[in-house]
Each structure stands twice: as structure tokens, then as C-alpha cells.
Short mmCIF file of C-alpha atoms in Angstrom, two decimals:
data_model
loop_
_atom_site.label_atom_id
_atom_site.label_comp_id
_atom_site.label_asym_id
_atom_site.label_seq_id
_atom_site.Cartn_x
_atom_site.Cartn_y
_atom_site.Cartn_z
CA MET D 12 17.06 -111.32 -0.62
CA LEU D 13 14.06 -112.07 1.58
CA ASP D 14 10.98 -109.85 1.59
CA PRO D 15 11.44 -107.55 4.64
CA LYS D 16 7.72 -108.00 5.36
CA LEU D 17 8.32 -111.74 5.87
CA LEU D 18 11.10 -110.97 8.34
CA ARG D 19 8.98 -108.47 10.28
CA GLU D 20 5.84 -110.62 10.46
CA THR D 21 7.37 -114.09 10.93
CA PRO D 22 10.83 -113.68 12.51
CA ASP D 23 10.60 -117.11 14.17
CA LEU D 24 10.17 -118.73 10.75
CA VAL D 25 13.36 -117.02 9.57
CA ARG D 26 15.18 -118.05 12.76
CA ALA D 27 14.22 -121.67 12.11
CA ALA D 28 15.54 -121.41 8.54
CA ILE D 29 18.85 -120.01 9.75
CA ALA D 30 19.11 -122.79 12.35
CA LYS D 31 18.36 -125.46 9.72
CA LYS D 32 21.20 -124.14 7.57
CA HIS D 33 23.54 -123.96 10.58
CA LEU D 34 24.49 -120.37 9.82
CA GLU D 35 25.48 -117.56 12.15
CA VAL D 36 23.22 -114.54 11.59
CA ASP D 37 22.40 -111.88 14.19
CA LEU D 38 18.71 -111.58 13.35
CA ASP D 39 18.00 -109.28 16.32
CA ALA D 40 20.53 -106.80 14.93
CA VAL D 41 18.87 -106.95 11.51
CA LEU D 42 15.45 -106.32 13.03
CA ALA D 43 16.88 -103.37 15.03
CA ILE D 44 18.28 -101.80 11.85
CA ASP D 45 14.88 -102.31 10.19
CA ARG D 46 13.12 -100.50 13.04
CA ALA D 47 15.64 -97.63 12.88
CA TRP D 48 15.19 -97.39 9.11
CA ARG D 49 11.40 -97.23 9.36
CA ALA D 50 11.56 -94.61 12.13
CA GLN D 51 13.94 -92.48 10.09
CA LEU D 52 11.73 -92.87 7.01
CA GLN D 53 8.73 -91.59 8.97
CA GLU D 54 10.71 -88.50 10.03
CA VAL D 55 11.77 -87.80 6.45
CA GLU D 56 8.22 -88.22 5.14
CA ALA D 57 6.88 -85.91 7.85
CA LEU D 58 9.42 -83.24 6.88
CA ARG D 59 8.54 -83.63 3.19
CA THR D 60 4.86 -83.17 4.07
CA LYS D 61 5.78 -80.03 6.03
CA GLN D 62 7.72 -78.72 3.01
CA LYS D 63 4.72 -79.21 0.73
CA ALA D 64 2.40 -77.47 3.18
CA ALA D 65 4.77 -74.50 3.46
CA ASN D 66 5.02 -74.31 -0.35
CA ALA D 67 1.24 -74.25 -0.65
CA ALA D 68 0.99 -71.54 2.03
CA MET D 69 3.65 -69.41 0.28
CA ALA D 70 1.78 -69.63 -3.01
CA ALA D 71 -1.24 -68.02 -1.37
CA LEU D 72 0.71 -65.08 0.11
CA PRO D 73 1.83 -61.85 -1.59
CA LYS D 74 5.51 -62.04 -2.47
CA GLY D 75 7.66 -59.84 -0.25
CA SER D 76 5.05 -59.57 2.50
CA PRO D 77 6.18 -60.20 6.10
CA GLU D 78 4.10 -63.38 6.14
CA PHE D 79 5.73 -64.56 2.89
CA MET D 80 9.25 -63.87 4.16
CA ALA D 81 8.46 -65.72 7.40
CA LYS D 82 7.42 -68.73 5.33
CA VAL D 83 10.66 -68.48 3.32
CA GLY D 84 12.66 -68.70 6.54
CA GLU D 85 10.54 -71.62 7.69
CA MET D 86 11.08 -73.36 4.34
CA LYS D 87 14.86 -72.98 4.53
CA ALA D 88 14.94 -74.45 8.04
CA VAL D 89 12.72 -77.39 7.07
CA SER D 90 14.72 -77.97 3.89
CA ALA D 91 18.02 -78.10 5.79
CA GLN D 92 16.52 -80.48 8.33
CA ALA D 93 15.08 -82.69 5.57
CA LYS D 94 18.46 -82.94 3.78
CA GLU D 95 20.16 -83.95 7.03
CA ARG D 96 17.53 -86.62 7.75
CA GLU D 97 17.63 -87.90 4.13
CA ALA D 98 21.41 -88.36 4.35
CA GLN D 99 20.96 -90.32 7.57
CA LEU D 100 18.18 -92.35 5.94
CA LYS D 101 20.46 -93.23 3.04
CA GLU D 102 23.13 -94.50 5.44
CA ILE D 103 20.62 -96.64 7.35
CA GLU D 104 19.16 -97.96 4.07
CA GLU D 105 22.59 -99.23 3.02
CA LYS D 106 23.16 -100.84 6.42
CA PHE D 107 19.76 -102.51 6.16
CA ARG D 108 20.49 -103.78 2.64
CA GLN D 109 23.80 -105.28 3.76
CA ALA D 110 22.12 -106.83 6.81
CA MET D 111 19.37 -108.40 4.67
CA LEU D 112 22.02 -109.90 2.39
CA SER D 113 23.32 -111.86 5.38
CA ILE D 114 20.01 -113.74 5.74
CA PRO D 115 19.67 -117.00 3.76
CA ASN D 116 16.65 -118.07 1.75
CA LEU D 117 14.18 -120.31 3.56
CA PRO D 118 14.81 -124.03 2.98
CA HIS D 119 11.97 -126.16 1.66
CA ALA D 120 10.21 -128.39 4.20
CA SER D 121 11.66 -131.47 2.48
CA VAL D 122 15.26 -130.38 3.14
CA PRO D 123 16.72 -132.84 5.68
CA GLU D 124 18.50 -131.79 8.86
CA GLY D 125 22.26 -132.11 8.91
CA ARG D 126 25.61 -130.39 8.61
CA SER D 127 27.66 -132.55 6.25
CA PRO D 128 27.40 -134.45 2.94
CA GLU D 129 27.17 -137.70 4.92
CA GLN D 130 23.76 -136.56 6.17
CA ASN D 131 22.32 -135.97 2.70
CA VAL D 132 19.38 -138.21 1.83
CA VAL D 133 19.24 -140.46 -1.24
CA ALA D 134 16.00 -139.44 -2.99
CA ALA D 135 16.31 -141.81 -5.97
CA THR D 136 18.73 -144.06 -7.83
CA HIS D 137 19.06 -145.24 -11.41
CA GLY D 138 21.00 -148.31 -12.43
CA GLU D 139 23.37 -150.33 -10.27
CA VAL D 140 25.12 -147.48 -8.50
CA ALA D 141 27.03 -149.76 -6.13
CA ALA D 142 28.00 -152.33 -8.79
CA VAL D 143 31.64 -151.49 -9.51
CA SER D 144 33.71 -153.74 -11.75
CA GLY D 145 36.93 -155.11 -10.36
CA CYS D 146 38.62 -153.51 -13.35
CA ALA D 147 37.28 -150.08 -12.51
CA ARG D 148 39.85 -147.32 -12.02
CA PRO D 149 39.65 -143.63 -11.14
CA HIS D 150 39.53 -141.66 -14.36
CA TRP D 151 43.00 -140.21 -13.80
CA GLU D 152 44.46 -143.73 -13.72
CA ILE D 153 43.01 -144.80 -17.08
CA ALA D 154 45.74 -145.55 -19.61
CA GLY D 155 46.33 -142.58 -21.90
CA PHE D 156 44.61 -140.07 -19.60
CA GLU D 157 47.60 -137.73 -19.66
CA THR D 158 47.53 -137.62 -23.48
CA LEU D 159 43.92 -136.33 -23.45
CA PHE D 160 44.13 -133.93 -20.51
CA ASP D 161 47.44 -132.13 -20.03
CA PHE D 162 47.59 -130.71 -16.52
CA ALA D 163 51.33 -130.04 -16.44
CA ARG D 164 51.33 -127.74 -19.46
CA GLY D 165 48.12 -126.08 -18.30
CA ALA D 166 49.83 -125.28 -15.00
CA LYS D 167 52.82 -123.91 -16.90
CA VAL D 168 50.70 -121.68 -19.13
CA THR D 169 48.17 -120.51 -16.50
CA GLY D 170 48.28 -122.36 -13.18
CA ALA D 171 46.97 -125.43 -11.39
CA GLY D 172 43.38 -126.32 -12.27
CA PHE D 173 43.56 -125.05 -15.88
CA PRO D 174 44.26 -128.16 -18.01
CA PHE D 175 44.61 -128.45 -21.77
CA TYR D 176 42.12 -130.80 -23.45
CA ILE D 177 43.91 -132.58 -26.30
CA GLY D 178 42.61 -134.47 -29.34
CA ASP D 179 39.86 -136.91 -28.32
CA GLY D 180 39.70 -135.17 -24.94
CA ALA D 181 38.77 -131.89 -26.63
CA ARG D 182 36.35 -133.65 -28.98
CA LEU D 183 34.70 -135.41 -26.04
CA VAL D 184 34.05 -132.10 -24.27
CA ARG D 185 32.67 -130.52 -27.45
CA ALA D 186 30.46 -133.53 -28.17
CA LEU D 187 29.02 -133.55 -24.65
CA LEU D 188 28.24 -129.82 -24.78
CA HIS D 189 26.47 -130.22 -28.14
CA PHE D 190 24.56 -133.23 -26.82
CA PHE D 191 23.41 -131.46 -23.65
CA LEU D 192 22.32 -128.32 -25.52
CA ASP D 193 20.54 -130.25 -28.27
CA GLU D 194 18.67 -132.38 -25.72
CA ALA D 195 17.71 -129.27 -23.74
CA GLY D 196 16.32 -127.75 -26.93
CA LYS D 197 14.21 -130.85 -27.53
CA ALA D 198 12.87 -130.52 -23.96
CA GLY D 199 11.68 -126.97 -24.66
CA TYR D 200 14.58 -124.87 -23.36
CA LEU D 201 15.55 -121.88 -25.49
CA GLU D 202 19.32 -121.71 -25.95
CA VAL D 203 21.11 -118.52 -24.89
CA ASN D 204 24.76 -117.58 -25.34
CA PRO D 205 25.34 -115.26 -22.35
CA PRO D 206 28.25 -113.02 -21.31
CA ILE D 207 30.91 -114.79 -19.26
CA PHE D 208 31.62 -111.68 -17.17
CA VAL D 209 29.03 -110.04 -14.92
CA ASN D 210 28.93 -106.91 -12.78
CA ALA D 211 28.64 -106.76 -9.00
CA ALA D 212 24.86 -106.21 -9.09
CA SER D 213 24.40 -109.46 -11.01
CA ALA D 214 26.73 -111.39 -8.72
CA THR D 215 24.82 -110.03 -5.71
CA ALA D 216 21.44 -110.99 -7.17
CA THR D 217 22.45 -114.66 -7.37
CA GLY D 218 24.18 -114.80 -3.99
CA GLN D 219 27.85 -114.84 -5.02
CA LEU D 220 28.32 -111.48 -3.30
CA PRO D 221 28.84 -110.22 -0.68
CA ASP D 222 30.32 -113.35 0.94
CA LYS D 223 31.88 -115.40 -1.88
CA GLU D 224 34.38 -112.99 -3.43
CA GLY D 225 37.19 -115.40 -2.60
CA GLN D 226 35.70 -118.01 -4.93
CA MET D 227 35.47 -115.66 -7.94
CA TYR D 228 37.93 -114.19 -10.42
CA GLU D 229 37.62 -110.39 -10.66
CA THR D 230 38.92 -108.11 -13.40
CA THR D 231 40.54 -104.73 -12.84
CA PRO D 232 39.88 -101.86 -13.30
CA ASP D 233 36.37 -102.81 -14.50
CA HIS D 234 35.51 -104.90 -11.41
CA LEU D 235 33.69 -107.53 -13.43
CA TYR D 236 33.49 -111.14 -12.31
CA ALA D 237 34.15 -114.23 -14.43
CA VAL D 238 31.02 -116.39 -14.13
CA PRO D 239 31.15 -119.43 -11.82
CA THR D 240 28.24 -120.89 -13.83
CA ALA D 241 25.88 -119.76 -16.60
CA GLU D 242 23.20 -119.57 -13.90
CA VAL D 243 24.49 -116.12 -12.92
CA PRO D 244 24.04 -114.24 -16.22
CA LEU D 245 20.92 -116.25 -17.10
CA THR D 246 19.18 -115.55 -13.79
CA ASN D 247 19.92 -111.84 -14.18
CA PHE D 248 18.36 -111.72 -17.67
CA PHE D 249 15.07 -110.38 -16.25
CA ARG D 250 16.57 -108.64 -13.20
CA ASP D 251 14.70 -105.41 -12.33
CA GLU D 252 12.00 -106.27 -14.87
CA ILE D 253 8.40 -107.37 -14.46
CA VAL D 254 7.54 -110.49 -16.45
CA GLU D 255 3.88 -110.88 -17.36
CA GLU D 256 2.28 -113.95 -15.78
CA ALA D 257 0.96 -115.01 -19.17
CA ALA D 258 4.56 -115.41 -20.39
CA LEU D 259 5.30 -118.09 -17.76
CA PRO D 260 6.81 -120.62 -17.71
CA ILE D 261 10.01 -119.52 -19.44
CA TYR D 262 12.68 -122.18 -20.05
CA ARG D 263 16.26 -121.29 -20.97
CA CYS D 264 19.53 -123.20 -21.31
CA ALA D 265 23.07 -121.92 -21.76
CA TYR D 266 26.64 -123.12 -22.02
CA THR D 267 29.55 -121.14 -20.59
CA PRO D 268 33.07 -121.86 -19.48
CA CYS D 269 33.00 -121.50 -15.69
CA PHE D 270 35.65 -120.06 -13.39
CA ARG D 271 36.03 -120.81 -9.68
CA ARG D 272 39.00 -120.44 -7.38
CA GLU D 273 37.84 -123.48 -5.37
CA ALA D 274 39.77 -122.14 -2.39
CA GLY D 275 40.29 -124.68 0.36
CA SER D 276 39.84 -127.78 -1.81
CA TYR D 277 42.20 -130.59 -0.97
CA GLY D 278 42.78 -134.36 -1.05
CA LYS D 279 40.85 -136.71 -3.31
CA ASP D 280 38.45 -133.97 -4.43
CA VAL D 281 41.16 -132.23 -6.47
CA ARG D 282 42.46 -135.27 -8.35
CA GLY D 283 42.05 -135.43 -12.12
CA LEU D 284 39.15 -133.44 -13.55
CA ASN D 285 37.65 -132.62 -10.13
CA ARG D 286 37.63 -129.13 -8.63
CA LEU D 287 39.08 -127.38 -11.66
CA HIS D 288 39.39 -123.59 -11.75
CA GLN D 289 38.05 -123.56 -15.32
CA PHE D 290 35.49 -126.04 -16.60
CA ASP D 291 32.52 -126.24 -18.99
CA LYS D 292 28.88 -126.50 -17.96
CA VAL D 293 25.41 -126.42 -19.49
CA GLU D 294 22.80 -124.78 -17.27
CA LEU D 295 19.02 -125.27 -17.27
CA LEU D 296 16.93 -122.43 -15.85
CA LYS D 297 13.22 -121.73 -15.46
CA TRP D 298 11.08 -118.74 -14.56
CA VAL D 299 7.75 -120.12 -13.33
CA HIS D 300 4.71 -119.23 -11.26
CA PRO D 301 5.36 -119.67 -7.52
CA ALA D 302 2.39 -122.02 -7.24
CA THR D 303 4.09 -124.54 -9.56
CA SER D 304 7.73 -123.86 -8.70
CA TYR D 305 8.56 -127.16 -7.00
CA GLU D 306 6.72 -129.23 -9.61
CA GLU D 307 8.77 -127.40 -12.24
CA LEU D 308 11.96 -128.06 -10.26
CA ASP D 309 11.23 -131.79 -10.24
CA ARG D 310 10.57 -131.72 -13.99
CA LEU D 311 13.88 -129.91 -14.49
CA ARG D 312 15.57 -132.63 -12.48
CA GLY D 313 13.91 -135.18 -14.76
CA ASP D 314 15.31 -133.38 -17.81
CA ALA D 315 18.82 -133.61 -16.32
CA GLU D 316 18.34 -137.28 -15.38
CA ARG D 317 17.35 -138.22 -18.92
CA LEU D 318 20.78 -137.10 -20.13
CA LEU D 319 22.48 -139.56 -17.79
CA GLN D 320 20.01 -142.29 -18.69
CA THR D 321 20.63 -141.76 -22.40
CA LEU D 322 24.37 -142.08 -21.77
CA GLY D 323 23.76 -145.30 -19.80
CA LEU D 324 25.24 -143.94 -16.58
CA PRO D 325 24.04 -145.09 -13.14
CA TYR D 326 23.53 -142.31 -10.61
CA ARG D 327 22.06 -141.30 -7.27
CA VAL D 328 19.86 -138.28 -6.61
CA LEU D 329 20.70 -136.68 -3.28
CA LEU D 330 18.41 -134.39 -1.33
CA MET D 331 20.99 -132.15 0.30
CA CYS D 332 20.78 -131.34 3.99
CA GLY D 333 20.36 -127.85 5.39
CA GLY D 334 24.00 -127.43 6.35
CA ASP D 335 25.09 -128.25 2.80
CA LEU D 336 22.77 -125.75 1.06
CA GLY D 337 24.59 -122.44 1.44
CA PHE D 338 22.82 -119.09 0.90
CA THR D 339 21.27 -119.29 -2.54
CA GLN D 340 19.19 -122.48 -2.75
CA SER D 341 15.85 -123.15 -1.08
CA LYS D 342 15.72 -126.74 -2.36
CA LYS D 343 18.59 -128.42 -4.10
CA TYR D 344 19.13 -131.76 -5.77
CA ASP D 345 22.50 -133.18 -6.60
CA LEU D 346 22.96 -135.91 -9.23
CA GLU D 347 26.13 -137.92 -8.85
#
């Protein structure tokens, strides 16, 4: 969530960010709610001040005297008025919180303009990305694929997008997870084994709520959410806490199974091991000083790139355009 002070003092900057992300947000309505909230807060604070003054005056009067009883009546009237205004303030506060959640983070200046993946910018490449052998096949057409990844039985047991990993397929997944975690440890990331269910406050803090419920699996009656990535529980590790500057930077890594409905996916993007509803992922996360945040982001990208380089895989690094960023990223790289 943006700092309300930033919205109040530089609304045009926020408007430009919304435009760059090609999102529909009624910023004037948000600012109007903010003004109403601040006006209501002033009324409540004035009534609280009046209550304190009346209390002080009562303390100086003889109990039972006409003056004292007059102050008692005044106190009751002010108290009733204050409770009414506080209830109204609480309602406006909730409206303001919901309105602020509709505003995206500000994109970094390097984020390119655009609405679609075709307008993403290639920031770097490694290896011969375009050099494809004539013998190359999509992974789902490789001989023996169905013996390693059983989609039919996964669909029978659970549903589409929940495959079984069999034999060497299961060993491959396990080996990759161990490799990623071990390499992250060598790079200075402390390994964490986080919960794979989070509450609504955690999902809100990382931007999954309030607008991405349809992409998440929710339990009942607890109303917990299966994590779409280890980023969610990891990011919430220090939520509502103050971390001492001297402790920065803090590097963490974590593996979790990840769960996403992937609603609306279709065509080539759902073939084989793409767009699964359950998959495995290792996450790298940093808490750093704002002054070094983007340098740290580039170093994190370098840590991820080294994994692909060690495996001998060519790849491209894409700087994603504003329309492809969504609500939660201010600068985002994609390695493919």
C-alpha cells in the first residue's frame, strides 16, 4: 500500500504510475475519501479534547454541586457525540483502506511502456537463445514424457493441472530443488521452511488480496489461503515489525509447493508442465535499505542467472512493460 502522504502531496505522480500500468483507478474518489477521513478525524479529536477539558473541570469542583452536575450532563452529551463520530470515523477508515488497496505501486523509471508481453524489452541474453536444433521438440513430445509425468492419473485423483511425478521425473524435481537451495545458501541466503497456508492479512500484504481471490485456493472454515509462491509467507515474516537498520541486508530463500488456479489460461501456455495448478518453486527474498534496493535487486537477478548458467541453459532477461506488471511489483525481471 502506498504512503497516503505520497498520494496527497504528489497525486500527479501516482496518476502517471496508474497510466503506465494501464489500470483503471478512480484516484479522485480515493482523494475525496481521504479528505472526508481527515475531516472526520479532526472532529473526533476535537471532541476528545473537549472530554478531557470537562474531566479536568469536574475534578476541580465539589461533587454534587450544581456546577459539578452541569459538567456531568455536558460530559454525557459530549461522550455520546464522540461515540457517534468515532463509529463514523471507523467506517470511513475502512473505506479509505479499501480505496488505497486499489492503487498500484509506482513503477521504476526503467519500466518500459506497453500493454502486452510483445512490448517487453530484452535487457540481456546468455548463450545462443535463438539457436534451436532441428531435432528440438516441445518437452511434452519427448519420448517417455508420459512415463515421468502422469497427467491423466493426476486429473483422476485431483483434477487437471495436478500431475504425478514418477521415477526419474520425481528425482529430477527433488534434485533441482536441492540444487537451487544449496546454491542460494552459498550465495548468502538463509534457508527457511515456511507455512504453505497464510491468512488474509498476509495475502493482502503481498497484493494477492483483495483482487486476486480467483487465483487462490481457500480453505473453509478457517479461510486460509494456499500459497501461490513462497514469497507470500517469506515477505510477511517481518510484517508489523520494525527491523533495525543495522540488521540489513537480510537474505532469505525458501522452497514451497505452490498453488494457483491459473483461471483463464488456454492454448499453448497450458501444454505439458506449463500453467500447472500445483508446482514447486524456490524463492529468493531480500530486505534491504531503500537507498540500495535496486542494486540489490540486480544482484538477486545475478544469483538467479548463475543457476541457469551452471546448468548450461541459454536464456533471455526481459524487462517487463508497465501493462504486464500487475499490482505488486515496482520493477520486475523475467528470465526465460
